[in-house]
Every structure is written in C-alpha cells, then in structure tokens.
C-alpha cells in the first residue's frame, strides 16, 4: 500500500480503479505561411466552432449541475470574443507570417502568464480558463478530439488538473471521484465537484506513473488521503466509512417534513441559498422552509446587457410562485470584487474587494437600482418576497435606499401597478455594520449575516488567496463576537437575525448559534437536512 495526501474539496469516500488522465501534449510548430489571410480564416472558423461546442457544453452542464455552475461555459464563450485575445492572434499571424496554431498557442501562453502574475487571486484563477479555451482552439485547428475522456467503467480519475469543460463531460454515473495534482479550492472544477456530489482531492502528491493505471484506490474525501493498493485493514476501514456515509444520507431523508426544533423546544428557521430559478427544485427537494438568499446578481452575470425590468420581474415572479407562499429573500444586485460584468464598464481597481461594489453601485447608478426594485415590488403580489441590501456600512445608506423605494412605490401607484409592502433587511458583512447594528436595526425588519465577507473584512484576509487559507479562520473569536453582537442588537430592537454565509452550514457551530438566539440559518440546499439533524439533536 502507498499513501498519498492532498487537500479535500468535497467529502465522501470513493473506492475503485484509478484512471490516469493525461492531456495530449501538443507540440506546436512554428511554420511560415504565404497565405496569411487563409490562416486568419482558419482561426476565425476555429473560434466559431469552439463557441458552438461551448454552447453544447453549457446545455449539458445546465441539465447536470444547474444554471449557476453552467455559467463558466458562457464565460468561456465571452473570452473567445475578447478583442485583446483575438487581436493578439491575428497580429502574430500578420506580422510574423506564421500558422494559426502557433499564433493561438503563443497568445494563450502570454495571456495565462499575465493572469498568473496578477496579485488578485481571482484573476490568477482565470489563467486556467485561458488555457482551457486555447487548448480547445488548438484541438479544432489540429483536428483532434475535443469530446474529453470516455469512461468504460466506474473509476477514480487522476490528472494533473481538470478544466471545467473536461469535468462536465465526464459521465457522472461512471465517475467515483477525482484526484488532481494541481487546482485550488475556489476553482470552477472544485465547485462543480461539490455540486455533482463527487469526492474530490486537489494538490495531491501522487505521481502520474503508468503502472498506477487500473490499480485499486481508496479515496478519502474527508481527510484528503489517497490509498493506492490499500491493504485489507485500510480497505475494510474505508468500506465501513463509505457505508456510514450511505446510511447517514438515507437517515437524513427521514427528516423531511420534520420541524427544525431542539429537544428543549427552541425553533429555528432553516432556509436555502440559491443563484437562479432552476435551483428552486433543489430547495423543494431538500425540504427547506424558504429561500434565505436569492443572489440576483446572476441575472446580470448571465446577460450580455442590463436585464430589463420585465425580464427580472418574470424571474422573481417564477421563484415566488414556485415557493408557494414560503418566504423568498432576494438580495439586490451584488456585483464588483470577484463578480465583474463587462457592460457595467467599471474601472480596474487596485483592491476591488474594498471598492466599487454592491449597494455602492446601486446608489451611484439609481436608474439600474430602480429597475430592479420595480421588478421586485411587481413580483411581490405573487408570493412572500422580502428584499435585502448588501454591503451596507451606515444608516445614511439605508435612508437613501428607503427614499428610492418610496419613489418606486409612488411610480407604481401612479401607473396602477399592484404591489405589496415587503420586509426590508440588510446584509451584515462588514465590522462597521456589525458595530452599528444597534442603530441599523431601527431602520429595517431583519438582518442577514454574510459570514464569508464578515470574516474577510474582520481579519483583513483576502478569502480568495490560497496562501492565506490556513489563517482564514471563520471561527476566530472576533468574528464570533461580532455575530453575537448583531443578534443581540437585532432582538433588542424587535427584529430577527439570520445567517446566510457558509458558516450557517457549519454544524460544529449550530448549537452555539441556537444558544445566542439566531433566528434563521440559510444554507446550500444539500445542507438543509444535515443542519436539521443537528438542530433536532441539540438539547
């Protein structure tokens, strides 16, 4: 038996044959050409074909992993239309009189190196996307297969790295888990693995040796351990752990329809976070009591231009109707930082996480904000909608928001368009909002604590920087004290307080959340029953 170690990005146990997946290393030759126009046409044709392939991949991902996770393939399509990338390829062909393959390969190397050299962790991650679209173009130009790895039997994939397009093309029923020697916990592929419920380990110290191919492997997605040719004792231990996982999942299904109540009778609301209308099916499947966070920015990220009032209205209306009277809390536009939208034409910032984002954009561009608010209020008559505003740091911002809402209501009344008054809340994501929560509570109906950003800003740690992962501690006493302060100030002013960040699903804190009086936990749909189990076991 040989043991290897990596970083877990999704828990679970997988036992099966190891399948080494090596990309075909393409030797790109630099050939002089006499007909540069033909080479430019070859590139343009390859680009068109690549975009068509990505559209097919988008549809496949949409069916398998949902709209939010399929978004990466729309992003890749946009990257293929990027003028800087296109102009670089065409310029190399023109000025050097070379073949399209060489121009594409050189541009891909240059652009990926440029992204990797950036200080921002999110932008560094885009280097993998550049390599992905470049390889797709080269495959098309060379006439190579772009359909990915075909699996004959269930296996555990082992690769240097996996591009999102490669991951989504793998047959889910034949993929037991995957191991990569590279990758990051914030990569699109890691996100897809979590969505597809596949045990996954990255940054593993396993070698890609041919003799490993086909050997039995036990993959522990909880610890990041990989056992090649496990001995009988280890194999027995992994099988027992795997069986326990299966039994736990089956047990969780019995909790559907049960109350989120402790043994002492304390009740907490258990809601789900979603990014689009298609995620509602997962909310209902996992028996969530409502939607605690609808990330409306995905309507903007998925569009090539500002979504109209009616486009937004139809989306919000559909979610409200599908939830059949259960609460739907919709967060207003939260772009900026790592969520950039080209048509907003925002200037590059040295530190976007501390920059022009979320409510700051909405108050600065009220015409965009009013369009969304009109759509939300129009949809309010079709269900129990509530609205919350992100990145609030002051009472004056809340007052500005309420003034714009007043204008929107007056416009709708004048146009005889029906709407209902709805609950208004704010995200508590900054130390400023937490410290001012006693004053802010007087102006709103509820708080929702965004623990991801609250941790980032409290600890002054970029949550996307993999080098800081070990000290990015969401259990830090300073973070927990701020959460407790927010809940206390909310209750003192007669409003409720919930948590919608990743910490809400951390069952090691569930008992503490209940102790300090958190009223609502909003988690990913797949975590609802797990948290319910923890609540019901709390005394």
Short mmCIF file of C-alpha atoms in Angstrom, two decimals, residues 47-442:
data_model
loop_
_atom_site.label_atom_id
_atom_site.label_comp_id
_atom_site.label_asym_id
_atom_site.label_seq_id
_atom_site.Cartn_x
_atom_site.Cartn_y
_atom_site.Cartn_z
CA UNK A 47 -13.25 30.25 -32.93
CA UNK A 48 -16.79 29.84 -34.31
CA UNK A 49 -16.62 26.06 -33.84
CA UNK A 50 -15.27 26.48 -30.28
CA UNK A 51 -18.17 28.76 -29.37
CA UNK A 52 -20.64 26.22 -30.78
CA UNK A 53 -19.01 23.46 -28.72
CA UNK A 54 -19.23 25.60 -25.59
CA UNK A 55 -22.94 26.18 -26.20
CA UNK A 56 -23.43 22.40 -26.22
CA UNK A 57 -21.38 22.11 -23.01
CA UNK A 58 -23.48 24.85 -21.41
CA UNK A 59 -26.68 22.91 -22.15
CA UNK A 60 -25.16 19.71 -20.75
CA UNK A 61 -23.96 21.47 -17.59
CA UNK A 62 -27.36 23.14 -17.23
CA UNK A 63 -29.02 19.73 -17.11
CA UNK A 64 -26.43 18.14 -14.81
CA UNK A 65 -25.27 20.82 -12.39
CA UNK A 66 -27.62 23.79 -12.73
CA UNK A 67 -27.54 27.25 -14.22
CA UNK A 68 -25.07 28.82 -11.81
CA UNK A 69 -22.40 26.19 -12.45
CA UNK A 70 -23.05 26.15 -16.20
CA UNK A 71 -22.22 29.85 -16.29
CA UNK A 72 -18.49 29.13 -16.76
CA UNK A 73 -19.16 27.95 -20.31
CA UNK A 74 -20.85 31.23 -21.15
CA UNK A 75 -17.81 32.98 -19.67
CA UNK A 76 -15.52 30.92 -21.93
CA UNK A 77 -17.62 31.95 -24.93
CA UNK A 78 -17.15 35.59 -23.97
CA UNK A 79 -13.42 35.06 -23.52
CA UNK A 80 -13.23 33.73 -27.07
CA UNK A 81 -14.79 37.01 -28.22
CA UNK A 82 -12.31 39.10 -26.21
CA UNK A 83 -10.80 41.67 -28.58
CA UNK A 84 -7.39 41.66 -26.88
CA UNK A 85 -7.09 37.89 -27.30
CA UNK A 86 -8.34 37.95 -30.92
CA UNK A 87 -6.15 40.90 -31.90
CA UNK A 88 -3.08 39.20 -30.41
CA UNK A 89 -3.65 36.05 -32.50
CA UNK A 90 -4.32 37.99 -35.71
CA UNK A 91 -1.34 40.29 -35.10
CA UNK A 92 1.04 37.34 -34.71
CA UNK A 93 -0.25 35.78 -37.93
CA UNK A 94 0.03 39.11 -39.77
CA UNK A 95 3.38 40.37 -38.57
CA UNK A 96 5.24 37.06 -38.34
CA UNK A 97 3.59 35.28 -41.26
CA UNK A 98 3.03 32.13 -39.20
CA UNK A 99 0.42 29.37 -38.86
CA UNK A 100 -2.72 29.84 -36.76
CA UNK A 101 -1.70 27.09 -34.30
CA UNK A 102 1.49 28.92 -33.36
CA UNK A 103 -0.33 32.27 -33.01
CA UNK A 104 -3.03 30.74 -30.78
CA UNK A 105 -0.53 28.83 -28.64
CA UNK A 106 1.69 31.87 -28.14
CA UNK A 107 -1.26 34.10 -27.26
CA UNK A 108 -2.57 31.51 -24.79
CA UNK A 109 0.85 31.24 -23.10
CA UNK A 110 1.24 35.02 -22.92
CA UNK A 111 -2.24 35.70 -21.56
CA UNK A 112 -2.21 32.88 -18.98
CA UNK A 113 1.22 34.05 -17.75
CA UNK A 114 -0.12 37.59 -17.49
CA UNK A 115 -3.09 36.47 -15.35
CA UNK A 116 -0.91 34.26 -13.14
CA UNK A 117 1.37 37.24 -12.42
CA UNK A 118 -1.52 39.35 -11.06
CA UNK A 119 -1.82 39.94 -7.31
CA UNK A 120 -5.54 39.21 -7.24
CA UNK A 121 -6.27 35.52 -6.53
CA UNK A 122 -9.47 35.56 -8.59
CA UNK A 123 -7.63 36.90 -11.64
CA UNK A 124 -4.88 34.30 -11.13
CA UNK A 125 -7.58 31.66 -11.34
CA UNK A 126 -8.61 32.91 -14.78
CA UNK A 127 -5.28 31.69 -16.18
CA UNK A 128 -6.78 28.18 -16.19
CA UNK A 129 -9.73 29.46 -18.25
CA UNK A 130 -7.34 30.97 -20.80
CA UNK A 131 -5.52 27.65 -21.10
CA UNK A 132 -8.84 25.85 -21.50
CA UNK A 133 -10.10 27.96 -24.40
CA UNK A 134 -6.63 27.92 -26.01
CA UNK A 135 -6.48 24.14 -25.90
CA UNK A 136 -9.97 23.93 -27.39
CA UNK A 137 -8.91 26.13 -30.31
CA UNK A 138 -5.75 24.06 -30.85
CA UNK A 139 -7.73 20.82 -30.83
CA UNK A 140 -10.05 22.19 -33.51
CA UNK A 141 -7.17 23.53 -35.63
CA UNK A 142 -5.37 20.18 -35.37
CA UNK A 143 -8.49 18.12 -35.96
CA UNK A 144 -8.06 16.47 -32.54
CA UNK A 145 -10.81 15.00 -30.38
CA UNK A 146 -12.41 17.57 -28.07
CA UNK A 147 -15.01 15.27 -26.52
CA UNK A 148 -12.94 14.52 -23.42
CA UNK A 149 -12.29 11.22 -21.69
CA UNK A 150 -14.67 8.32 -22.37
CA UNK A 151 -15.14 6.04 -19.37
CA UNK A 152 -15.87 2.33 -19.85
CA UNK A 153 -16.44 1.58 -16.17
CA UNK A 154 -16.72 3.46 -12.85
CA UNK A 155 -13.30 4.90 -11.96
CA UNK A 156 -11.46 7.46 -9.87
CA UNK A 157 -9.86 9.98 -12.23
CA UNK A 158 -6.31 11.15 -11.54
CA UNK A 159 -4.97 14.11 -13.52
CA UNK A 160 -2.52 16.98 -13.34
CA UNK A 161 -5.56 19.25 -13.39
CA UNK A 162 -9.03 19.22 -14.89
CA UNK A 163 -10.59 22.07 -16.81
CA UNK A 164 -14.31 22.72 -16.18
CA UNK A 165 -15.11 21.54 -19.72
CA UNK A 166 -13.36 18.24 -19.03
CA UNK A 167 -15.14 17.74 -15.71
CA UNK A 168 -18.63 18.37 -17.03
CA UNK A 169 -18.12 15.99 -19.98
CA UNK A 170 -17.28 13.07 -17.69
CA UNK A 171 -20.14 10.62 -17.31
CA UNK A 172 -21.36 11.16 -13.77
CA UNK A 173 -22.51 7.58 -13.23
CA UNK A 174 -19.00 6.34 -14.09
CA UNK A 175 -17.09 8.90 -12.04
CA UNK A 176 -16.48 7.76 -8.47
CA UNK A 177 -14.21 10.67 -7.55
CA UNK A 178 -11.23 12.61 -8.76
CA UNK A 179 -7.71 13.48 -7.70
CA UNK A 180 -5.62 16.29 -9.20
CA UNK A 181 -2.02 17.27 -8.60
CA UNK A 182 -2.87 20.95 -9.08
CA UNK A 183 -6.01 23.07 -8.67
CA UNK A 184 -7.50 25.27 -5.95
CA UNK A 185 -10.49 25.06 -3.63
CA UNK A 186 -12.01 28.11 -5.38
CA UNK A 187 -11.62 26.75 -8.92
CA UNK A 188 -14.68 26.18 -11.10
CA UNK A 189 -13.84 22.48 -11.20
CA UNK A 190 -13.86 22.20 -7.40
CA UNK A 191 -17.24 23.95 -7.32
CA UNK A 192 -18.59 21.55 -9.94
CA UNK A 193 -17.33 18.57 -7.91
CA UNK A 194 -19.21 19.78 -4.85
CA UNK A 195 -22.36 20.35 -6.90
CA UNK A 196 -22.12 16.91 -8.55
CA UNK A 197 -21.62 15.26 -5.12
CA UNK A 198 -18.29 13.69 -6.13
CA UNK A 199 -15.48 13.13 -3.58
CA UNK A 200 -12.55 15.23 -4.74
CA UNK A 201 -8.97 15.91 -3.64
CA UNK A 202 -6.64 18.53 -5.15
CA UNK A 203 -2.92 19.32 -4.82
CA UNK A 204 -2.19 15.64 -4.23
CA UNK A 205 1.42 14.45 -4.09
CA UNK A 206 0.69 11.39 -6.25
CA UNK A 207 2.86 10.78 -9.33
CA UNK A 208 1.32 10.16 -12.74
CA UNK A 209 3.11 6.84 -13.21
CA UNK A 210 1.79 4.46 -15.91
CA UNK A 211 1.97 1.48 -13.53
CA UNK A 212 -0.65 3.16 -11.30
CA UNK A 213 -3.27 2.99 -14.06
CA UNK A 214 -6.03 0.49 -13.23
CA UNK A 215 -4.87 -0.14 -9.66
CA UNK A 216 -7.33 -0.17 -6.78
CA UNK A 217 -7.57 3.11 -4.90
CA UNK A 218 -9.46 4.23 -1.80
CA UNK A 219 -10.08 7.99 -1.80
CA UNK A 220 -10.97 9.67 1.49
CA UNK A 221 -12.57 13.00 0.68
CA UNK A 222 -12.84 13.83 4.38
CA UNK A 223 -9.11 13.72 5.13
CA UNK A 224 -7.59 14.15 1.66
CA UNK A 225 -5.84 10.76 1.96
CA UNK A 226 -5.38 8.56 -1.10
CA UNK A 227 -4.55 4.86 -0.61
CA UNK A 228 -3.08 3.07 -3.63
CA UNK A 229 -3.37 -0.73 -3.40
CA UNK A 230 -4.85 -0.46 0.13
CA UNK A 231 -4.13 -3.32 2.49
CA UNK A 232 -7.03 -5.34 3.88
CA UNK A 233 -7.25 -3.34 7.10
CA UNK A 234 -7.34 0.03 5.31
CA UNK A 235 -9.78 -1.21 2.68
CA UNK A 236 -12.08 -2.56 5.37
CA UNK A 237 -11.88 0.76 7.22
CA UNK A 238 -12.70 2.74 4.05
CA UNK A 239 -15.63 0.46 3.19
CA UNK A 240 -17.04 0.92 6.68
CA UNK A 241 -16.68 4.68 6.38
CA UNK A 242 -18.34 4.59 2.96
CA UNK A 243 -21.26 2.55 4.30
CA UNK A 244 -21.67 5.02 7.16
CA UNK A 245 -21.92 7.87 4.61
CA UNK A 246 -24.64 5.99 2.72
CA UNK A 247 -26.58 5.32 5.91
CA UNK A 248 -26.30 8.94 7.00
CA UNK A 249 -27.70 10.14 3.67
CA UNK A 250 -30.60 7.69 3.95
CA UNK A 251 -31.24 8.78 7.52
CA UNK A 252 -31.35 12.42 6.51
CA UNK A 253 -34.17 11.63 4.07
CA UNK A 254 -36.34 10.59 7.02
CA UNK A 255 -36.09 14.15 8.35
CA UNK A 256 -38.15 15.58 5.51
CA UNK A 257 -41.31 17.16 6.84
CA UNK A 258 -39.91 17.34 10.38
CA UNK A 259 -39.63 20.56 12.38
CA UNK A 260 -36.35 22.41 12.95
CA UNK A 261 -36.75 22.22 16.70
CA UNK A 262 -34.32 21.38 19.50
CA UNK A 263 -35.08 18.86 22.22
CA UNK A 264 -35.84 21.78 24.55
CA UNK A 265 -38.40 23.19 22.10
CA UNK A 266 -36.38 26.03 20.52
CA UNK A 267 -37.34 26.58 16.87
CA UNK A 268 -35.08 27.98 14.15
CA UNK A 269 -35.98 28.74 10.55
CA UNK A 270 -33.97 26.72 8.03
CA UNK A 271 -33.81 28.26 4.56
CA UNK A 272 -31.71 27.72 1.42
CA UNK A 273 -29.37 29.85 -0.69
CA UNK A 274 -29.87 29.90 -4.47
CA UNK A 275 -28.41 31.62 -7.53
CA UNK A 276 -31.16 31.15 -10.11
CA UNK A 277 -34.71 29.94 -10.70
CA UNK A 278 -33.62 26.39 -11.55
CA UNK A 279 -32.17 25.98 -8.05
CA UNK A 280 -35.71 26.14 -6.61
CA UNK A 281 -36.13 22.44 -7.43
CA UNK A 282 -33.23 21.61 -5.09
CA UNK A 283 -34.76 23.84 -2.39
CA UNK A 284 -38.05 21.95 -2.52
CA UNK A 285 -36.35 18.55 -2.83
CA UNK A 286 -34.39 19.17 0.37
CA UNK A 287 -37.42 20.50 2.26
CA UNK A 288 -36.12 23.99 3.06
CA UNK A 289 -38.59 26.30 4.78
CA UNK A 290 -37.91 29.12 2.34
CA UNK A 291 -35.18 30.89 0.42
CA UNK A 292 -32.88 32.92 2.65
CA UNK A 293 -30.68 34.25 -0.13
CA UNK A 294 -31.50 34.61 -3.80
CA UNK A 295 -28.34 36.01 -5.40
CA UNK A 296 -29.94 38.27 -8.00
CA UNK A 297 -26.59 39.29 -9.50
CA UNK A 298 -26.60 36.10 -11.57
CA UNK A 299 -29.36 37.65 -13.68
CA UNK A 300 -26.80 40.30 -14.61
CA UNK A 301 -23.81 37.95 -14.91
CA UNK A 302 -25.72 35.70 -17.31
CA UNK A 303 -26.82 38.58 -19.55
CA UNK A 304 -24.88 40.41 -22.27
CA UNK A 305 -26.70 43.65 -21.39
CA UNK A 306 -28.67 45.12 -18.50
CA UNK A 307 -31.64 42.79 -17.83
CA UNK A 308 -34.89 44.67 -18.36
CA UNK A 309 -37.49 45.25 -15.68
CA UNK A 310 -39.77 42.67 -17.25
CA UNK A 311 -37.03 40.04 -17.59
CA UNK A 312 -36.26 40.42 -13.89
CA UNK A 313 -39.93 40.52 -12.91
CA UNK A 314 -40.62 37.18 -14.63
CA UNK A 315 -37.69 35.52 -12.80
CA UNK A 316 -38.69 36.84 -9.37
CA UNK A 317 -42.36 36.01 -10.03
CA UNK A 318 -41.49 32.42 -11.00
CA UNK A 319 -39.49 31.85 -7.80
CA UNK A 320 -42.22 33.39 -5.63
CA UNK A 321 -44.91 31.25 -7.27
CA UNK A 322 -42.86 28.05 -7.10
CA UNK A 323 -42.22 28.56 -3.38
CA UNK A 324 -45.99 28.66 -2.83
CA UNK A 325 -46.15 31.22 -0.05
CA UNK A 326 -42.84 30.34 1.62
CA UNK A 327 -40.54 33.27 2.24
CA UNK A 328 -38.17 34.29 -0.59
CA UNK A 329 -35.47 36.77 0.44
CA UNK A 330 -33.94 38.38 -2.64
CA UNK A 331 -30.64 40.20 -2.33
CA UNK A 332 -30.33 43.19 -4.63
CA UNK A 333 -27.52 43.44 -7.17
CA UNK A 334 -24.18 42.49 -5.62
CA UNK A 335 -21.53 42.81 -8.31
CA UNK A 336 -17.97 44.09 -8.08
CA UNK A 337 -14.93 42.48 -6.43
CA UNK A 338 -14.70 38.98 -7.99
CA UNK A 339 -18.03 39.38 -9.85
CA UNK A 340 -17.33 41.65 -12.80
CA UNK A 341 -19.86 42.47 -15.54
CA UNK A 342 -18.35 43.92 -18.71
CA UNK A 343 -21.29 46.09 -19.74
CA UNK A 344 -21.14 47.97 -16.42
CA UNK A 345 -17.81 49.35 -17.72
CA UNK A 346 -16.24 49.69 -14.29
CA UNK A 347 -12.66 50.87 -13.96
CA UNK A 348 -9.98 48.46 -12.77
CA UNK A 349 -9.34 48.81 -9.05
CA UNK A 350 -6.23 48.07 -7.02
CA UNK A 351 -8.34 46.41 -4.31
CA UNK A 352 -11.79 45.56 -5.69
CA UNK A 353 -12.94 43.78 -2.51
CA UNK A 354 -12.77 47.19 -0.81
CA UNK A 355 -14.01 49.10 -3.81
CA UNK A 356 -16.94 49.98 -6.03
CA UNK A 357 -19.41 47.16 -5.42
CA UNK A 358 -22.90 46.10 -4.34
CA UNK A 359 -25.04 48.87 -2.76
CA UNK A 360 -22.38 51.45 -3.64
CA UNK A 361 -23.02 50.85 -7.33
CA UNK A 362 -26.79 50.84 -6.85
CA UNK A 363 -26.83 54.19 -5.02
CA UNK A 364 -24.42 55.67 -7.56
CA UNK A 365 -26.49 54.41 -10.51
CA UNK A 366 -30.08 54.74 -9.25
CA UNK A 367 -31.57 54.08 -12.69
CA UNK A 368 -30.26 50.49 -12.53
CA UNK A 369 -31.35 50.12 -8.91
CA UNK A 370 -34.87 51.44 -9.56
CA UNK A 371 -35.35 48.99 -12.44
CA UNK A 372 -34.59 46.08 -10.11
CA UNK A 373 -36.74 47.45 -7.29
CA UNK A 374 -39.71 47.94 -9.64
CA UNK A 375 -39.38 44.32 -10.77
CA UNK A 376 -39.17 43.10 -7.17
CA UNK A 377 -42.20 45.03 -5.98
CA UNK A 378 -44.23 43.94 -9.02
CA UNK A 379 -43.37 40.31 -8.17
CA UNK A 380 -44.31 40.79 -4.51
CA UNK A 381 -48.00 40.10 -5.15
CA UNK A 382 -47.19 36.54 -6.28
CA UNK A 383 -45.71 35.27 -3.03
CA UNK A 384 -43.93 36.20 0.19
CA UNK A 385 -40.97 38.20 -1.06
CA UNK A 386 -38.54 40.08 1.18
CA UNK A 387 -35.69 42.30 -0.04
CA UNK A 388 -32.25 42.74 1.46
CA UNK A 389 -29.38 45.03 0.57
CA UNK A 390 -25.69 44.01 0.52
CA UNK A 391 -22.55 45.75 1.82
CA UNK A 392 -24.30 48.31 3.99
CA UNK A 393 -21.95 50.26 6.28
CA UNK A 394 -24.09 53.16 7.55
CA UNK A 395 -27.56 54.33 8.50
CA UNK A 396 -27.38 57.03 5.82
CA UNK A 397 -27.14 54.33 3.11
CA UNK A 398 -30.29 52.66 4.42
CA UNK A 399 -32.10 56.00 4.41
CA UNK A 400 -31.04 56.59 0.79
CA UNK A 401 -32.32 53.12 -0.14
CA UNK A 402 -35.67 53.79 1.55
CA UNK A 403 -36.01 57.11 -0.27
CA UNK A 404 -35.53 55.38 -3.64
CA UNK A 405 -38.05 52.70 -2.61
CA UNK A 406 -40.53 55.45 -1.80
CA UNK A 407 -40.09 56.86 -5.33
CA UNK A 408 -40.58 53.40 -6.84
CA UNK A 409 -43.79 52.83 -4.89
CA UNK A 410 -45.18 56.22 -5.94
CA UNK A 411 -44.42 55.43 -9.59
CA UNK A 412 -46.14 52.04 -9.37
CA UNK A 413 -49.19 53.59 -7.68
CA UNK A 414 -49.41 56.25 -10.35
CA UNK A 415 -49.30 53.55 -13.03
CA UNK A 416 -51.87 51.45 -11.11
CA UNK A 417 -49.46 48.52 -10.94
CA UNK A 418 -50.22 46.30 -7.91
CA UNK A 419 -47.57 45.59 -5.29
CA UNK A 420 -47.30 44.68 -1.60
CA UNK A 421 -45.23 46.14 1.19
CA UNK A 422 -42.42 43.71 1.92
CA UNK A 423 -39.91 43.10 4.68
CA UNK A 424 -36.68 45.06 4.15
CA UNK A 425 -33.40 43.80 5.53
CA UNK A 426 -29.68 44.33 5.20
CA UNK A 427 -26.64 42.11 4.97
CA UNK A 428 -24.22 42.44 7.86
CA UNK A 429 -20.91 41.85 6.09
CA UNK A 430 -18.58 44.48 7.50
CA UNK A 431 -17.33 45.25 11.00
CA UNK A 432 -18.84 48.73 10.51
CA UNK A 433 -22.33 47.27 10.04
CA UNK A 434 -21.89 44.91 12.99
CA UNK A 435 -20.73 47.71 15.30
CA UNK A 436 -23.56 49.99 14.13
CA UNK A 437 -26.16 47.20 14.23
CA UNK A 438 -28.00 48.78 17.20
CA UNK A 439 -28.72 51.88 15.07
CA UNK A 440 -29.28 49.99 11.80
CA UNK A 441 -31.84 47.72 13.48
CA UNK A 442 -34.12 50.72 13.97
#
